[in-house]
Amino acid sequence: MPEWLNILLWSIGLFALTLLLVRLLGKKQASQLTLFDMETVIIVGVLVAGISVKLIPAPLGLVALAVWTILPITLSFLSLKYKSVKDVVQGKESVLINHGKVMEDKLMEARLTSEDLLSRLRQKNVFQVADVEFAMLEPNGDVSVHLKKDKQPLDAKTMGVNVARHSVPQTVMMDGVVMDEPLTAMGLNRDWLHTELSKVGVDPENVFIGQVDSTGQLYLDLFDDAVQVPKPKAKELAYYTLKKCHADYETYALSTQNQKAKEMYAQSAFELKEIINELEPVLIK
Amino acid sequence: MTVASQVKQTMASLKGTQSTLQSMAEIEQNEDTKELFNSSTARLDGIIKKIEDRVRELEYQEPQYKGF
């Protein structure tokens, strides 16, 4: 057998073997690899390359390969079970900034200069150390940053705004085909879908994607983008009708001469206002 | 437009919106939102009852505008 054919067969065999080994080593992405993982991967790579061009005698190489795959796998299983093993193998996370103060000794331990720290913080969009309440060096070398409360982005809770809990919309049509399972999960059926489609005047075959939100509004994207589909407005309509009714009530309350009716209108207007406020997050936002 | 017919129109709008909310409550999957829709329709019920009484009163006072 000529030498090149020999190497070809070897390489193909090793290719399949490494594919299997890499799968066994776990599902982590390159960016999540700890130093130890990286080392294992490099050594496995070097060994395979060496064996495939016969720099390393095959039996010796295969033994080394076996050690360098079985040991990391065992260790990773052990580190799932025991925190102490995990700390040794994957490294421990360390607190770099606590209560807004930089821990210089921890920085030293991690071999990070102040410049490194600043650069890592900048990558997290933090340009001032004083904004950071807490920062942690993760085992894979990433820095996680927790900002001080007044520097955190606004959310609905800090604003004191009521927001509705939206359930996930269901996709009920794809490529013109009706998906029965999501439809029935929403408690709807094909008849309902066809009624809604004929309301907006759209052929089922023309629908590329059709989604139903939690209140049963149908949102469509068509194959033919020249056709304008009216956006579902039932929620907005309900909201603004209620607002109009509220305004009507206030007018009636002002214009009527009958004292009893005046009170009734004012009371109802007040109640309507409350209902409108409660429904606003669901209907508008 | 007479007062009676205006009030009737408002009543009709309220009834329409109430049934829209009811149909949304039927489809809604989230329990909290469903509860919110249901309580709103229940409160609208009370408001509609009162305005119906008022419409009856108005019709009694101005029988020439009875009906729609």
Coordinates of N, CA, C and O in Angstrom, one line a residue, chain A residues 13-129:
Chain A
G13 N -10.2 7.6 9.2 CA -10.6 6.9 10.4 C -10.5 7.9 11.6 O -11.4 7.9 12.5
L14 N -9.4 8.6 11.7 CA -9.2 9.5 12.9 C -10.3 10.6 12.9 O -10.7 11.1 13.9
F15 N -10.6 11.1 11.7 CA -11.6 12.1 11.5 C -12.9 11.7 12.2 O -13.5 12.4 13.0
A16 N -13.3 10.4 11.9 CA -14.6 9.9 12.5 C -14.4 9.8 14.0 O -15.3 10.1 14.7
L17 N -13.2 9.3 14.4 CA -13.0 9.1 15.8 C -13.1 10.5 16.6 O -13.7 10.6 17.6
T18 N -12.4 11.5 16.0 CA -12.4 12.8 16.7 C -13.8 13.4 16.8 O -14.2 14.0 17.8
L19 N -14.5 13.2 15.7 CA -15.9 13.7 15.7 C -16.7 13.1 16.9 O -17.3 13.8 17.6
L20 N -16.5 11.8 17.1 CA -17.2 11.1 18.2 C -16.6 11.7 19.5 O -17.4 12.0 20.4
L21 N -15.3 11.8 19.6 CA -14.7 12.3 20.9 C -15.2 13.7 21.2 O -15.5 13.9 22.4
V22 N -15.2 14.5 20.2 CA -15.6 15.9 20.5 C -17.0 16.0 21.0 O -17.4 16.7 21.9
R23 N -17.9 15.1 20.4 CA -19.3 15.0 20.9 C -19.3 14.6 22.4 O -20.0 15.1 23.2
L24 N -18.4 13.6 22.7 CA -18.4 13.1 24.0 C -17.9 14.1 25.0 O -18.3 14.2 26.2
L25 N -17.0 15.0 24.5 CA -16.5 16.0 25.5 C -17.5 17.0 25.9 O -17.3 17.8 26.8
G26 N -18.6 17.1 25.2 CA -19.7 18.0 25.7 C -20.1 18.9 24.7 O -19.6 19.0 23.6
K27 N -21.2 19.7 25.0 CA -21.9 20.5 24.1 C -21.5 22.0 24.2 O -22.2 22.8 23.6
K28 N -20.5 22.3 24.9 CA -20.2 23.8 25.1 C -19.7 24.4 23.8 O -19.0 23.8 23.0
Q29 N -20.0 25.7 23.7 CA -19.5 26.4 22.6 C -18.1 26.9 22.9 O -17.7 27.0 24.0
A30 N -17.4 27.3 21.8 CA -16.0 27.7 22.0 C -15.9 28.9 23.0 O -14.9 28.9 23.8
S31 N -16.9 29.8 23.0 CA -16.8 31.0 23.8 C -17.0 30.6 25.3 O -16.6 31.4 26.2
Q32 N -17.6 29.5 25.5 CA -17.9 29.1 26.9 C -16.8 28.2 27.5 O -16.9 27.8 28.6
L33 N -15.8 27.9 26.7 CA -14.8 26.9 27.2 C -14.0 27.6 28.3 O -13.5 28.7 28.2
T34 N -13.7 26.8 29.3 CA -12.8 27.3 30.4 C -11.4 26.9 29.9 O -11.2 26.2 28.9
L35 N -10.4 27.4 30.7 CA -9.0 27.2 30.3 C -8.7 25.7 30.1 O -8.1 25.2 29.2
F36 N -9.3 24.9 31.1 CA -9.1 23.5 31.1 C -9.7 22.8 29.8 O -9.0 22.0 29.2
D37 N -10.9 23.2 29.5 CA -11.5 22.7 28.3 C -10.6 23.0 27.0 O -10.4 22.1 26.2
M38 N -10.2 24.2 27.0 CA -9.4 24.7 25.9 C -8.1 23.8 25.7 O -7.8 23.3 24.6
E39 N -7.5 23.6 26.9 CA -6.3 22.8 26.9 C -6.5 21.4 26.4 O -5.8 20.8 25.5
T40 N -7.6 20.8 26.8 CA -8.0 19.4 26.4 C -8.2 19.4 24.9 O -7.7 18.5 24.2
V41 N -8.9 20.4 24.4 CA -9.2 20.4 23.0 C -7.9 20.5 22.2 O -7.8 19.8 21.2
I42 N -7.0 21.4 22.6 CA -5.8 21.6 21.8 C -5.0 20.3 21.9 O -4.5 19.9 20.8
I43 N -4.9 19.7 23.0 CA -4.1 18.4 23.1 C -4.6 17.3 22.2 O -3.9 16.7 21.5
V44 N -6.0 17.2 22.3 CA -6.6 16.2 21.4 C -6.3 16.5 20.0 O -6.0 15.6 19.2
G45 N -6.4 17.8 19.6 CA -6.1 18.2 18.2 C -4.7 17.8 17.8 O -4.5 17.2 16.7
V46 N -3.8 18.2 18.7 CA -2.4 17.9 18.3 C -2.1 16.4 18.2 O -1.4 16.0 17.3
L47 N -2.7 15.6 19.1 CA -2.5 14.2 19.1 C -3.0 13.6 17.8 O -2.4 12.8 17.1
V48 N -4.2 14.0 17.4 CA -4.9 13.5 16.2 C -4.0 13.9 15.0 O -3.8 13.0 14.1
A49 N -3.6 15.1 14.9 CA -2.8 15.6 13.8 C -1.5 14.7 13.7 O -1.1 14.3 12.7
G50 N -0.9 14.5 14.9 CA 0.4 13.7 14.9 C 0.2 12.3 14.5 O 0.9 11.8 13.6
I51 N -0.9 11.7 14.9 CA -1.1 10.3 14.5 C -1.4 10.2 13.0 O -0.9 9.3 12.3
S52 N -2.2 11.2 12.5 CA -2.7 11.0 11.1 C -1.5 11.2 10.2 O -1.6 10.6 9.1
V53 N -0.5 12.0 10.5 CA 0.7 12.0 9.6 C 1.8 11.1 10.1 O 2.9 11.2 9.6
K54 N 1.5 10.3 11.0 CA 2.4 9.3 11.5 C 3.7 9.9 12.2 O 4.8 9.3 12.1
L55 N 3.6 11.0 12.8 CA 4.6 11.6 13.6 C 4.7 10.8 14.9 O 5.8 10.6 15.4
I56 N 3.5 10.5 15.4 CA 3.4 9.7 16.6 C 3.0 8.3 16.2 O 2.1 8.1 15.4
P57 N 3.7 7.3 16.7 CA 3.3 5.9 16.4 C 1.9 5.7 16.9 O 1.5 6.1 18.0
A58 N 1.1 5.0 16.0 CA -0.3 4.9 16.2 C -0.7 4.3 17.6 O -1.5 4.9 18.3
P59 N -0.1 3.2 18.0 CA -0.6 2.6 19.3 C -0.4 3.6 20.5 O -1.3 3.9 21.3
L60 N 0.8 4.2 20.5 CA 1.1 5.2 21.6 C 0.2 6.4 21.5 O -0.4 6.8 22.5
G61 N 0.0 6.9 20.3 CA -0.9 8.0 20.2 C -2.3 7.7 20.6 O -3.0 8.6 21.3
L62 N -2.8 6.5 20.3 CA -4.2 6.2 20.6 C -4.4 6.1 22.1 O -5.4 6.5 22.7
V63 N -3.3 5.6 22.8 CA -3.4 5.5 24.3 C -3.5 6.9 24.9 O -4.3 7.2 25.7
A64 N -2.6 7.8 24.4 CA -2.6 9.2 24.9 C -3.9 9.8 24.6 O -4.5 10.5 25.5
L65 N -4.5 9.6 23.4 CA -5.8 10.1 23.1 C -6.9 9.6 24.0 O -7.7 10.4 24.5
A66 N -6.8 8.3 24.3 CA -7.8 7.8 25.2 C -7.7 8.4 26.6 O -8.8 8.8 27.2
V67 N -6.5 8.6 27.1 CA -6.3 9.3 28.4 C -6.9 10.7 28.4 O -7.6 11.1 29.3
W68 N -6.6 11.4 27.3 CA -7.0 12.8 27.2 C -8.5 13.0 26.9 O -8.9 14.1 26.9
T69 N -9.2 11.9 26.6 CA -10.6 12.1 26.5 C -11.3 11.5 27.7 O -12.2 12.1 28.2
I70 N -10.9 10.4 28.2 CA -11.6 9.7 29.3 C -11.4 10.6 30.5 O -12.4 10.8 31.2
L71 N -10.2 11.1 30.8 CA -10.0 11.9 32.0 C -10.9 13.1 32.1 O -11.6 13.3 33.1
P72 N -10.9 13.9 31.0 CA -11.7 15.1 31.1 C -13.2 14.8 31.2 O -13.9 15.5 31.9
I73 N -13.7 13.7 30.6 CA -15.1 13.3 30.7 C -15.4 12.9 32.1 O -16.4 13.4 32.7
T74 N -14.5 12.1 32.7 CA -14.7 11.7 34.1 C -14.8 12.9 35.0 O -15.6 13.1 35.8
L75 N -13.8 13.8 34.8 CA -13.7 15.0 35.6 C -15.0 15.9 35.4 O -15.5 16.4 36.4
S76 N -15.5 16.0 34.2 CA -16.6 16.8 34.0 C -17.9 16.2 34.7 O -18.7 16.9 35.2
F77 N -17.9 14.9 34.7 CA -19.0 14.2 35.4 C -18.9 14.5 36.9 O -19.8 14.8 37.6
L78 N -17.6 14.3 37.4 CA -17.4 14.6 38.8 C -17.7 16.0 39.2 O -18.3 16.3 40.3
S79 N -17.4 16.9 38.3 CA -17.6 18.3 38.7 C -19.0 18.7 38.7 O -19.5 19.7 39.3
L80 N -19.9 17.9 38.0 CA -21.3 18.1 38.0 C -21.8 17.7 39.4 O -22.7 18.3 39.9
K81 N -21.1 16.7 40.0 CA -21.6 16.2 41.3 C -21.0 17.0 42.5 O -21.7 17.3 43.5
Y82 N -19.7 17.3 42.4 CA -19.0 17.9 43.5 C -18.5 19.3 43.2 O -17.8 19.5 42.2
K83 N -18.9 20.3 44.0 CA -18.5 21.7 43.8 C -17.0 21.8 43.9 O -16.4 22.6 43.2
S84 N -16.4 21.1 44.8 CA -14.9 21.2 45.0 C -14.2 20.8 43.8 O -13.2 21.5 43.4
V85 N -14.6 19.7 43.2 CA -13.9 19.3 41.9 C -14.1 20.4 40.8 O -13.2 20.7 40.1
K86 N -15.4 20.9 40.8 CA -15.7 21.9 39.8 C -14.8 23.1 39.9 O -14.3 23.7 38.9
D87 N -14.6 23.5 41.2 CA -13.8 24.7 41.4 C -12.4 24.5 40.9 O -11.7 25.4 40.4
V88 N -11.8 23.3 41.1 CA -10.5 23.0 40.7 C -10.4 22.9 39.1 O -9.5 23.5 38.5
V89 N -11.3 22.2 38.5 CA -11.3 21.9 37.1 C -11.7 23.2 36.3 O -11.0 23.5 35.4
Q90 N -12.8 23.8 36.7 CA -13.3 24.9 35.8 C -12.8 26.2 36.3 O -13.1 27.2 35.7
G91 N -12.2 26.3 37.5 CA -11.9 27.6 38.0 C -13.0 28.1 38.8 O -14.2 27.8 38.5
K92 N -12.7 29.0 39.7 CA -13.8 29.6 40.5 C -14.1 31.0 40.0 O -13.2 31.7 39.5
E93 N -15.3 31.4 40.1 CA -15.6 32.8 39.8 C -15.1 33.7 40.9 O -15.1 33.2 42.1
S94 N -14.6 34.9 40.6 CA -14.2 35.7 41.7 C -14.8 37.1 41.5 O -15.0 37.6 40.4
V95 N -15.1 37.7 42.7 CA -15.7 39.0 42.7 C -14.7 40.1 42.5 O -13.7 40.2 43.2
L96 N -14.8 40.9 41.4 CA -13.8 41.9 41.1 C -14.2 43.2 41.7 O -13.4 44.0 42.2
I97 N -15.5 43.5 41.7 CA -16.0 44.8 42.3 C -17.2 44.4 43.3 O -18.1 43.7 42.9
N98 N -17.1 44.9 44.5 CA -18.1 44.6 45.4 C -18.5 45.9 46.1 O -17.7 46.6 46.6
H99 N -19.8 46.2 46.2 CA -20.4 47.4 46.7 C -19.7 48.6 46.1 O -19.3 49.6 46.8
G100 N -19.3 48.5 44.8 CA -18.8 49.7 44.1 C -17.3 49.8 44.4 O -16.7 50.8 43.9
K101 N -16.6 48.9 45.1 CA -15.2 49.0 45.3 C -14.4 47.9 44.6 O -14.8 46.7 44.7
V102 N -13.3 48.3 44.0 CA -12.6 47.3 43.2 C -11.7 46.4 44.2 O -11.1 47.0 45.1
M103 N -11.8 45.1 44.1 CA -11.0 44.2 44.9 C -9.6 44.0 44.3 O -9.5 43.2 43.4
E104 N -8.7 44.7 44.7 CA -7.4 44.7 44.0 C -6.7 43.3 44.1 O -6.1 42.8 43.2
D105 N -6.9 42.7 45.3 CA -6.2 41.4 45.5 C -6.8 40.3 44.5 O -6.1 39.5 44.0
K106 N -8.1 40.4 44.3 CA -8.8 39.5 43.4 C -8.3 39.7 41.9 O -8.1 38.8 41.2
L107 N -8.1 41.0 41.6 CA -7.5 41.3 40.3 C -6.2 40.7 40.1 O -5.9 40.2 39.0
M108 N -5.3 40.8 41.1 CA -4.0 40.2 41.1 C -4.1 38.7 40.8 O -3.4 38.2 40.0
E109 N -5.0 38.1 41.6 CA -5.1 36.7 41.5 C -5.5 36.3 40.1 O -5.0 35.3 39.6
A110 N -6.4 37.1 39.5 CA -6.8 36.7 38.1 C -5.8 37.2 37.0 O -6.1 37.1 35.9
R111 N -4.7 37.8 37.5 CA -3.7 38.4 36.6 C -4.4 39.5 35.6 O -4.2 39.4 34.4
L112 N -5.2 40.3 36.2 CA -5.8 41.4 35.4 C -5.2 42.7 35.9 O -5.1 43.0 37.1
T113 N -4.9 43.6 35.0 CA -4.4 44.9 35.3 C -5.7 45.8 35.4 O -6.8 45.4 35.0
S114 N -5.5 47.0 35.9 CA -6.7 47.9 36.0 C -7.1 48.2 34.6 O -8.3 48.4 34.4
E115 N -6.2 48.3 33.7 CA -6.5 48.6 32.3 C -7.4 47.5 31.7 O -8.4 47.7 31.1
D116 N -7.1 46.2 32.0 CA -7.9 45.1 31.6 C -9.3 45.2 32.1 O -10.3 45.0 31.4
L117 N -9.4 45.5 33.4 CA -10.7 45.6 34.0 C -11.5 46.7 33.3 O -12.7 46.4 33.0
L118 N -10.9 47.8 33.1 CA -11.6 48.9 32.5 C -12.1 48.5 31.1 O -13.2 48.8 30.7
S119 N -11.2 47.8 30.4 CA -11.6 47.4 29.0 C -12.7 46.4 29.0 O -13.7 46.5 28.2
R120 N -12.7 45.5 30.0 CA -13.8 44.5 30.1 C -15.1 45.2 30.4 O -16.2 44.9 29.9
L121 N -15.0 46.2 31.3 CA -16.2 46.9 31.7 C -16.8 47.7 30.5 O -18.0 47.8 30.3
R122 N -15.8 48.3 29.7 CA -16.3 49.1 28.5 C -17.0 48.2 27.6 O -18.0 48.6 27.0
Q123 N -16.5 46.9 27.5 CA -17.2 46.0 26.6 C -18.7 45.7 27.0 O -19.5 45.3 26.3
K124 N -18.9 46.0 28.3 CA -20.3 45.8 28.8 C -21.0 47.2 28.8 O -21.9 47.4 29.6
N125 N -20.4 48.2 28.1 CA -21.0 49.5 28.0 C -20.9 50.3 29.3 O -21.8 51.1 29.6
V126 N -20.0 50.0 30.1 CA -19.8 50.7 31.4 C -18.5 51.5 31.3 O -17.4 50.9 31.1
F127 N -18.5 52.8 31.4 CA -17.3 53.6 31.2 C -16.8 54.2 32.5 O -15.8 54.8 32.6
Q128 N -17.6 54.0 33.6 CA -17.2 54.5 34.8 C -17.3 53.5 35.9 O -18.4 52.9 36.1
V129 N -16.2 53.2 36.6 CA -16.2 52.2 37.6 C -17.3 52.5 38.7 O -17.9 51.6 39.3

